[in-house]
CSV table of C-alpha atoms and ligand atoms in Angstrom, one decimal:
chain,number,residue,atom,x,y,z
A,554,UNK,CA,110.5,120.3,73.4
A,555,UNK,CA,111.8,121.1,76.9
A,556,UNK,CA,113.5,124.2,75.4
A,557,UNK,CA,110.3,125.6,73.9
A,558,UNK,CA,108.2,124.7,77.0
A,559,UNK,CA,110.7,126.4,79.3
A,560,UNK,CA,110.3,129.5,77.0
A,561,UNK,CA,106.6,129.4,77.7
A,562,UNK,CA,105.3,127.7,74.6
A,563,UNK,CA,103.2,124.6,75.6
A,564,UNK,CA,103.4,121.9,73.0
A,565,UNK,CA,101.1,119.1,71.9
A,566,UNK,CA,101.9,115.9,70.0
A,567,UNK,CA,99.5,114.9,67.2
A,568,UNK,CA,99.1,111.9,64.9
A,569,UNK,CA,102.4,110.6,63.5
A,570,UNK,CA,104.4,112.1,66.4
A,571,UNK,CA,104.1,115.6,64.9
A,572,UNK,CA,104.6,118.3,67.5
A,573,UNK,CA,102.8,121.7,67.4
A,574,UNK,CA,102.3,124.6,69.8
A,575,UNK,CA,99.1,124.1,71.7
A,576,UNK,CA,98.0,127.5,70.2
A,577,UNK,CA,98.5,126.1,66.6
A,578,UNK,CA,100.3,129.4,66.0
A,579,UNK,CA,103.8,129.2,64.4
A,580,UNK,CA,104.3,132.9,65.4
A,581,UNK,CA,104.5,131.8,69.1
A,582,UNK,CA,107.7,129.8,68.2
A,583,UNK,CA,109.3,132.9,66.5
A,584,UNK,CA,108.2,135.2,69.4
A,585,UNK,CA,109.7,132.8,72.0
A,586,UNK,CA,113.1,132.7,70.1
A,587,UNK,CA,113.0,136.4,69.7
A,588,UNK,CA,112.4,137.1,73.4
A,589,UNK,CA,115.1,134.6,74.4
A,590,UNK,CA,117.6,136.4,72.2
A,591,UNK,CA,116.7,139.7,73.8
A,592,UNK,CA,116.9,138.2,77.3
A,593,UNK,CA,120.4,137.0,76.5
A,594,UNK,CA,121.3,140.4,75.3
A,595,UNK,CA,122.1,139.3,71.7
A,596,UNK,CA,122.6,142.2,69.4
A,597,UNK,CA,120.5,141.8,66.2
A,598,UNK,CA,121.5,143.5,63.0
A,599,UNK,CA,118.8,143.1,60.3
A,600,UNK,CA,120.9,143.3,57.2
A,601,UNK,CA,121.7,141.1,54.3
A,602,UNK,CA,125.2,139.6,54.4
A,603,UNK,CA,127.0,140.2,51.1
A,604,UNK,CA,130.3,138.4,51.7
A,605,UNK,CA,132.6,136.7,54.2
A,606,UNK,CA,135.8,138.3,55.4
A,607,UNK,CA,138.5,135.7,55.1
A,608,UNK,CA,142.0,136.5,56.1
A,609,UNK,CA,144.9,133.9,56.1
A,610,UNK,CA,142.3,131.1,55.7
A,611,UNK,CA,140.4,132.3,58.8
A,612,UNK,CA,136.8,133.6,58.6
A,613,UNK,CA,136.7,136.7,60.8
A,614,UNK,CA,133.6,138.6,59.8
A,615,UNK,CA,131.1,139.6,57.2
A,616,UNK,CA,130.1,142.5,55.1
A,617,UNK,CA,126.6,143.8,55.0
A,618,UNK,CA,125.2,147.1,53.6
A,619,UNK,CA,128.7,148.0,52.5
A,620,UNK,CA,130.0,147.8,56.1
A,621,UNK,CA,132.4,145.3,57.7
A,622,UNK,CA,131.3,143.4,60.8
A,623,UNK,CA,134.3,141.7,62.5
A,624,UNK,CA,133.9,138.7,64.8
A,625,UNK,CA,135.7,135.7,66.1
A,626,UNK,CA,133.6,133.3,64.1
A,627,UNK,CA,130.8,133.2,61.6
A,628,UNK,CA,127.8,130.8,61.4
A,629,UNK,CA,126.2,130.5,58.0
A,630,UNK,CA,122.6,129.5,58.6
A,631,UNK,CA,120.9,131.1,55.5
A,632,UNK,CA,118.6,128.2,54.7
A,633,UNK,CA,118.1,126.7,51.3
A,634,UNK,CA,116.7,128.3,48.1
A,635,UNK,CA,113.1,127.1,48.4
A,636,UNK,CA,110.3,129.4,49.4
A,637,UNK,CA,112.5,132.5,48.8
A,638,UNK,CA,109.9,134.8,50.2
A,639,UNK,CA,110.7,133.4,53.6
A,640,UNK,CA,114.2,135.0,53.1
A,641,UNK,CA,116.1,132.0,52.0
A,642,UNK,CA,117.2,132.9,48.5
A,643,UNK,CA,120.3,130.7,48.3
A,644,UNK,CA,122.9,133.3,49.6
A,645,UNK,CA,124.4,130.7,51.9
A,646,UNK,CA,125.6,128.6,48.9
A,647,UNK,CA,127.4,131.6,47.5
A,648,UNK,CA,129.0,132.5,50.8
A,649,UNK,CA,130.2,128.8,51.2
A,650,UNK,CA,131.5,128.7,47.7
A,651,UNK,CA,133.5,131.9,48.3
A,652,UNK,CA,135.3,130.0,51.1
A,653,UNK,CA,136.1,127.1,48.7
A,654,UNK,CA,133.3,124.8,49.7
A,655,UNK,CA,131.7,122.3,47.3
A,656,UNK,CA,127.9,122.7,46.7
A,657,UNK,CA,126.3,119.4,45.8
A,658,UNK,CA,123.5,119.4,43.2
A,659,UNK,CA,120.6,121.6,44.4
A,660,UNK,CA,117.1,120.1,43.8
A,661,UNK,CA,113.6,120.7,45.1
A,662,UNK,CA,112.4,118.1,47.6
A,663,UNK,CA,109.1,117.7,49.3
A,664,UNK,CA,107.6,119.4,46.3
A,665,UNK,CA,104.3,119.1,44.4
A,666,UNK,CA,104.5,117.1,41.1
A,667,UNK,CA,103.2,118.1,37.7
A,668,UNK,CA,101.3,115.8,35.4
A,669,UNK,CA,100.2,116.1,31.8
A,670,UNK,CA,97.1,114.0,32.5
A,671,UNK,CA,94.2,116.3,31.6
A,672,UNK,CA,92.0,115.0,34.4
A,673,UNK,CA,94.2,116.6,37.1
A,674,UNK,CA,92.9,120.0,36.0
A,675,UNK,CA,89.3,118.7,36.0
A,676,UNK,CA,89.8,117.3,39.5
A,677,UNK,CA,91.4,120.5,40.8
A,678,UNK,CA,90.6,121.1,44.5
A,679,UNK,CA,89.6,117.5,45.1
A,680,UNK,CA,91.3,116.2,48.3
A,681,UNK,CA,91.5,112.5,48.9
A,682,UNK,CA,91.7,111.2,52.5
A,683,UNK,CA,92.7,107.8,53.7
A,684,UNK,CA,94.0,106.7,50.3
A,685,UNK,CA,97.2,104.7,49.6
A,686,UNK,CA,99.6,106.5,47.3
A,687,UNK,CA,102.2,104.4,45.5
A,688,UNK,CA,105.1,105.7,43.5
A,689,UNK,CA,106.7,103.5,40.8
A,690,UNK,CA,110.1,104.1,39.1
A,691,UNK,CA,109.5,102.2,35.8
A,692,UNK,CA,107.9,99.0,37.2
A,693,UNK,CA,109.6,99.2,40.6
A,694,UNK,CA,107.6,100.3,43.7
A,695,UNK,CA,109.7,102.9,45.5
A,696,UNK,CA,107.1,104.5,47.9
A,697,UNK,CA,103.8,103.5,49.4
A,698,UNK,CA,101.9,105.3,52.2
A,699,UNK,CA,98.4,106.0,53.4
A,700,UNK,CA,97.2,109.5,54.0
A,701,UNK,CA,96.0,112.6,52.2
A,702,UNK,CA,96.6,114.1,48.7
A,703,UNK,CA,95.2,116.8,46.5
A,704,UNK,CA,94.6,117.4,42.8
A,705,UNK,CA,95.6,120.8,41.5
A,706,UNK,CA,95.5,122.7,38.2
A,707,UNK,CA,99.1,121.5,37.4
A,708,UNK,CA,99.0,118.0,38.9
A,709,UNK,CA,99.1,116.7,42.4
A,710,UNK,CA,100.1,118.0,45.9
A,711,UNK,CA,99.3,117.3,49.6
A,712,UNK,CA,101.3,115.4,52.3
A,713,UNK,CA,101.5,112.1,50.5
A,714,UNK,CA,102.7,113.7,47.2
A,715,UNK,CA,105.3,115.8,49.0
A,716,UNK,CA,106.7,112.7,50.7
A,717,UNK,CA,106.7,110.7,47.5
A,718,UNK,CA,108.6,113.5,45.7
A,719,UNK,CA,111.6,113.0,48.0
A,720,UNK,CA,112.0,109.5,46.5
A,721,UNK,CA,112.4,110.8,43.0
A,722,UNK,CA,116.2,110.8,42.3
A,723,UNK,CA,116.3,111.4,38.5
A,724,UNK,CA,113.2,113.1,37.2
A,725,UNK,CA,112.4,112.2,33.6
A,726,UNK,CA,109.1,112.6,31.9
A,727,UNK,CA,107.1,109.4,32.0
A,728,UNK,CA,109.6,107.5,34.1
A,729,UNK,CA,107.7,107.9,37.4
A,730,UNK,CA,104.1,107.0,37.9
A,731,UNK,CA,101.7,107.5,40.8
A,732,UNK,CA,99.0,104.9,41.6
A,733,UNK,CA,96.2,105.8,44.0
A,734,UNK,CA,94.3,103.1,45.9
A,735,UNK,CA,91.0,104.9,46.6
A,736,UNK,CA,89.6,102.0,48.6
A,737,UNK,CA,92.5,100.7,50.6
A,738,UNK,CA,90.3,99.1,53.3
A,739,UNK,CA,88.7,96.8,50.8
A,740,UNK,CA,90.4,93.9,49.0
A,741,UNK,CA,89.8,93.7,45.2
A,742,UNK,CA,87.2,91.0,45.9
A,743,UNK,CA,85.5,93.0,48.6
A,744,UNK,CA,85.4,96.0,46.4
A,745,UNK,CA,83.9,94.0,43.6
A,746,UNK,CA,81.1,92.8,45.9
A,747,UNK,CA,80.5,96.3,47.0
A,748,UNK,CA,80.2,97.4,43.3
A,749,UNK,CA,77.9,94.5,42.6
A,750,UNK,CA,75.7,95.6,45.5
A,751,UNK,CA,75.5,99.2,44.2
A,752,UNK,CA,74.9,97.9,40.6
A,753,UNK,CA,72.1,95.6,41.8
A,754,UNK,CA,70.3,98.6,43.4
A,755,UNK,CA,70.6,100.6,40.1
A,756,UNK,CA,70.1,98.0,37.4
A,757,UNK,CA,68.0,100.1,35.1
A,758,UNK,CA,70.0,103.4,35.6
A,759,UNK,CA,72.8,104.8,33.5
A,760,UNK,CA,76.3,103.8,34.6
A,761,UNK,CA,77.3,107.3,35.6
A,762,UNK,CA,74.2,107.6,37.9
A,763,UNK,CA,74.6,104.2,39.5
A,764,UNK,CA,78.0,104.7,41.2
A,765,UNK,CA,77.3,107.9,43.1
A,766,UNK,CA,77.8,106.3,46.5
A,767,UNK,CA,81.1,104.9,45.6
A,768,UNK,CA,83.3,107.9,44.9
A,769,UNK,CA,83.5,111.7,45.4
A,770,UNK,CA,81.2,113.5,42.9
A,771,UNK,CA,84.1,115.2,41.1
A,772,UNK,CA,85.9,111.9,40.4
A,773,UNK,CA,82.9,110.2,38.8
A,774,UNK,CA,82.9,111.7,35.3
A,775,UNK,CA,86.7,111.2,35.1
A,776,UNK,CA,86.8,107.6,36.2
A,777,UNK,CA,83.8,106.8,34.0
A,778,UNK,CA,85.7,108.2,31.0
A,779,UNK,CA,88.9,106.3,31.9
A,780,UNK,CA,86.9,103.0,32.4
A,781,UNK,CA,85.9,103.1,28.7
A,782,UNK,CA,82.3,102.3,29.6
A,783,UNK,CA,79.9,104.8,28.1
A,784,UNK,CA,78.3,106.9,30.8
A,785,UNK,CA,74.8,106.2,29.4
A,786,UNK,CA,75.2,102.4,29.4
A,787,UNK,CA,72.5,100.7,31.4
A,788,UNK,CA,74.1,99.1,34.5
A,789,UNK,CA,72.3,95.8,33.7
A,790,UNK,CA,74.3,95.6,30.4
A,791,UNK,CA,77.7,95.9,32.0
A,792,UNK,CA,79.7,92.7,31.8
A,793,UNK,CA,81.6,91.1,34.7
A,794,UNK,CA,84.9,91.8,32.9
A,795,UNK,CA,84.0,95.5,32.6
A,796,UNK,CA,82.9,95.7,36.2
A,797,UNK,CA,86.2,94.2,37.3
A,798,UNK,CA,88.2,96.6,35.2
A,799,UNK,CA,86.3,99.4,36.7
A,800,UNK,CA,87.1,98.1,40.2
A,801,UNK,CA,90.8,97.9,39.3
A,802,UNK,CA,90.7,101.5,38.3
A,803,UNK,CA,89.4,102.5,41.8
A,804,UNK,CA,92.2,100.4,43.4
A,805,UNK,CA,94.9,101.4,41.0
A,806,UNK,CA,94.1,104.9,39.7
A,807,UNK,CA,97.2,106.0,37.6
A,808,UNK,CA,98.6,109.5,37.4
A,809,UNK,CA,101.6,110.0,35.2
A,810,UNK,CA,104.3,112.4,36.4
A,811,UNK,CA,105.9,115.0,34.1
A,812,UNK,CA,108.1,116.9,36.6
A,813,UNK,CA,108.7,118.7,39.8
A,814,UNK,CA,107.1,122.1,40.5
A,815,UNK,CA,109.8,124.8,40.8
A,816,UNK,CA,112.1,125.0,43.8
A,817,UNK,CA,110.2,128.1,44.9
A,818,UNK,CA,107.4,125.8,45.9
A,819,UNK,CA,109.5,123.1,47.5
A,820,UNK,CA,109.3,122.7,51.3
A,821,UNK,CA,113.1,122.1,51.3
A,822,UNK,CA,116.1,122.2,49.1
A,823,UNK,CA,118.0,118.9,48.8
A,824,UNK,CA,121.7,119.3,48.3
A,825,UNK,CA,124.0,122.0,49.6
A,826,UNK,CA,127.3,122.5,51.4
A,827,UNK,CA,129.1,119.1,51.1
A,828,UNK,CA,129.0,117.3,54.5
A,829,UNK,CA,132.5,115.9,53.8
A,830,UNK,CA,133.9,119.4,54.2
A,831,UNK,CA,132.2,120.1,57.6
A,832,UNK,CA,133.4,118.6,61.0
A,833,UNK,CA,130.2,116.8,62.1
A,834,UNK,CA,130.9,117.3,65.9
A,835,UNK,CA,131.5,121.1,65.7
A,836,UNK,CA,129.9,122.1,62.4
A,837,UNK,CA,133.1,124.0,61.6
A,838,UNK,CA,134.4,124.2,58.1
A,839,UNK,CA,137.3,121.8,57.4
A,840,UNK,CA,138.5,124.3,54.8
A,841,UNK,CA,138.3,127.6,56.6
A,842,UNK,CA,138.6,128.0,60.4
A,843,UNK,CA,136.1,130.2,62.2
A,844,UNK,CA,133.4,129.4,59.6
A,845,UNK,CA,130.5,127.3,60.7
A,846,UNK,CA,127.3,126.0,59.1
A,847,UNK,CA,123.9,125.0,60.3
A,848,UNK,CA,120.5,124.0,58.9
A,849,UNK,CA,119.2,123.6,55.4
A,850,UNK,CA,122.3,125.2,53.7
A,851,UNK,CA,124.1,121.9,54.4
A,852,UNK,CA,123.6,118.9,52.1
A,853,UNK,CA,121.3,117.2,54.6
A,854,UNK,CA,117.6,116.9,54.2
A,855,UNK,CA,114.9,114.7,55.8
A,856,UNK,CA,111.4,113.5,55.4
A,857,UNK,CA,108.3,115.4,56.4
A,858,UNK,CA,107.4,115.2,60.0
A,859,UNK,CA,109.7,117.8,61.7
A,860,UNK,CA,113.0,116.2,60.7
A,861,UNK,CA,114.1,119.3,58.8
A,862,UNK,CA,113.5,121.6,61.7
A,863,UNK,CA,115.3,119.1,63.9
A,864,UNK,CA,118.3,119.2,61.5
A,865,UNK,CA,118.3,123.0,61.8
A,866,UNK,CA,118.0,122.9,65.6
A,867,UNK,CA,120.6,120.2,66.2
A,868,UNK,CA,123.2,121.5,63.8
A,869,UNK,CA,122.8,125.0,65.2
A,870,UNK,CA,123.1,123.7,68.8
A,871,UNK,CA,126.3,121.9,68.0
A,872,UNK,CA,127.7,124.9,66.2
A,873,UNK,CA,126.7,127.3,69.0
A,874,UNK,CA,128.6,125.2,71.5
A,875,UNK,CA,131.7,125.5,69.4
A,876,UNK,CA,131.6,129.0,67.9
B,644,FAD,C1,105.9,126.0,53.8
B,644,FAD,C2,107.0,125.2,54.6
B,644,FAD,C3,106.6,124.3,55.5
B,644,FAD,C4,107.5,123.6,56.2
B,644,FAD,N1,107.1,122.7,57.2
B,644,FAD,C5,108.0,122.0,57.9
B,644,FAD,C6,107.6,121.1,58.9
B,644,FAD,O1,106.4,121.0,59.2
B,644,FAD,N2,108.6,120.5,59.6
B,644,FAD,C7,109.9,120.6,59.3
B,644,FAD,O2,110.7,120.0,59.9
B,644,FAD,N3,110.3,121.5,58.4
B,644,FAD,C8,109.4,122.2,57.6
B,644,FAD,N4,109.8,123.0,56.7
B,644,FAD,C9,111.3,123.2,56.4
B,644,FAD,C10,112.0,124.0,57.5
B,644,FAD,O3,111.2,125.2,57.7
B,644,FAD,C11,113.4,124.4,57.1
B,644,FAD,O4,114.1,123.2,56.7
B,644,FAD,C12,114.1,125.1,58.2
B,644,FAD,O5,113.4,126.3,58.6
B,644,FAD,C13,115.5,125.4,57.8
B,644,FAD,O6,116.1,126.2,58.9
B,644,FAD,P1,117.3,127.2,58.6
B,644,FAD,O7,117.5,128.0,59.8
B,644,FAD,O8,118.4,126.4,58.0
B,644,FAD,O9,116.8,128.1,57.4
B,644,FAD,P2,115.6,129.2,57.3
B,644,FAD,O10,114.6,128.8,58.3
B,644,FAD,O11,115.3,129.2,55.9
B,644,FAD,O12,116.2,130.5,57.8
B,644,FAD,C14,117.3,131.2,57.0
B,644,FAD,C15,117.3,132.6,57.5
B,644,FAD,O13,118.5,133.2,56.9
B,644,FAD,C16,118.1,134.5,56.4
B,644,FAD,N5,119.1,134.9,55.3
B,644,FAD,C17,119.2,134.3,54.1
B,644,FAD,N6,120.2,134.9,53.4
B,644,FAD,C18,120.7,135.8,54.2
B,644,FAD,C19,121.8,136.8,54.1
B,644,FAD,N7,122.5,136.9,53.0
B,644,FAD,N8,122.0,137.6,55.1
B,644,FAD,C20,121.3,137.5,56.3
B,644,FAD,N9,120.3,136.6,56.5
B,644,FAD,C21,120.0,135.8,55.5
B,644,FAD,C22,116.7,134.3,55.9
B,644,FAD,O14,116.1,135.6,55.8
B,644,FAD,C23,116.1,133.4,57.0
B,644,FAD,O15,115.6,134.2,58.0
B,644,FAD,C24,108.9,123.8,56.0
B,644,FAD,C25,109.3,124.7,55.0
B,644,FAD,C26,108.4,125.4,54.3
B,644,FAD,C27,108.8,126.4,53.3
């Protein structure tokens, strides 16, 4: 934070300790780094590196655009393979492999999830705030958090879903299930009283018309269908058992997961150059001297909240001290 503020980018800290430029403009960060490189007289060559030059086990340059660029050391900081239109197409893994490095399994992480549940498409565009999202592996709860999520044409996305995705180790259809608590501030008993209150004000109305105050409009036809109670049923004919089942659906709305969206849509790539083959103090390769790694190309990834940028900054800083 000091570094960026000294470069003239004032910062602010928002909910959850998330740090942003006061301007809310990511371009200010890029511009500040760019002008600092220029101030330090760093020569920038905008070309795509094709290969490493390795002689006698020492990395001493790269080739790009059919030309050789010789140097005392080389830092591979090519990012992962997610969001390739930001430039990170996975080249770093190939460069590392050419120097004998092991690349651990590459997987999308912090990625939207697909679902075969027909209602996701119907709910497309519906954003839920202040809900609790739980992720189950079989019957075991492996993630639970309060926040925001979004339904899309393919399934679910949004901050809670991206975080949940990083807990999925072995994606198999129907193995993982999401459960949404749409009324986390109310206990099941409090929710039941609330539903009873709404019902008592609408005793002679159809079920579908008597719950409008309870849930977002888009959700109502879907949850009515899932409840098994006919939308035209008069509220005064709904049994206590049916009302309780309806309440449970609001507290435990299930979404089955069929897979990850492609790596192109993942915020980060999990996996990469094996950390066992990198000196953690200097970021230098243990297999090839003069070769260094930093950032997402390494098999390290973190949660949402700035940890991935921090990994990139910290590993680059250590590498830079030792290049
Ligand atoms: C939409 C989105 C939102 C994100 N939000 C956050 C967030 O809020 N907080 C957070 O911590 N992280 C976030 N991340 C993740 C974070 O941006 C990355 O983890 C981080 O930028 C990785 O830094 P890096 O320098 O290793 O790689 P990158 O930032 O990917 O940079 C790699 C660079 O290498 C260049 N390159 C690739 N191949 C070659 C080659 N052969 N020759 C020359 N150059 C090459 C690329 O053009 C690119 O400029 C987000 C990512 C995405 C996609």
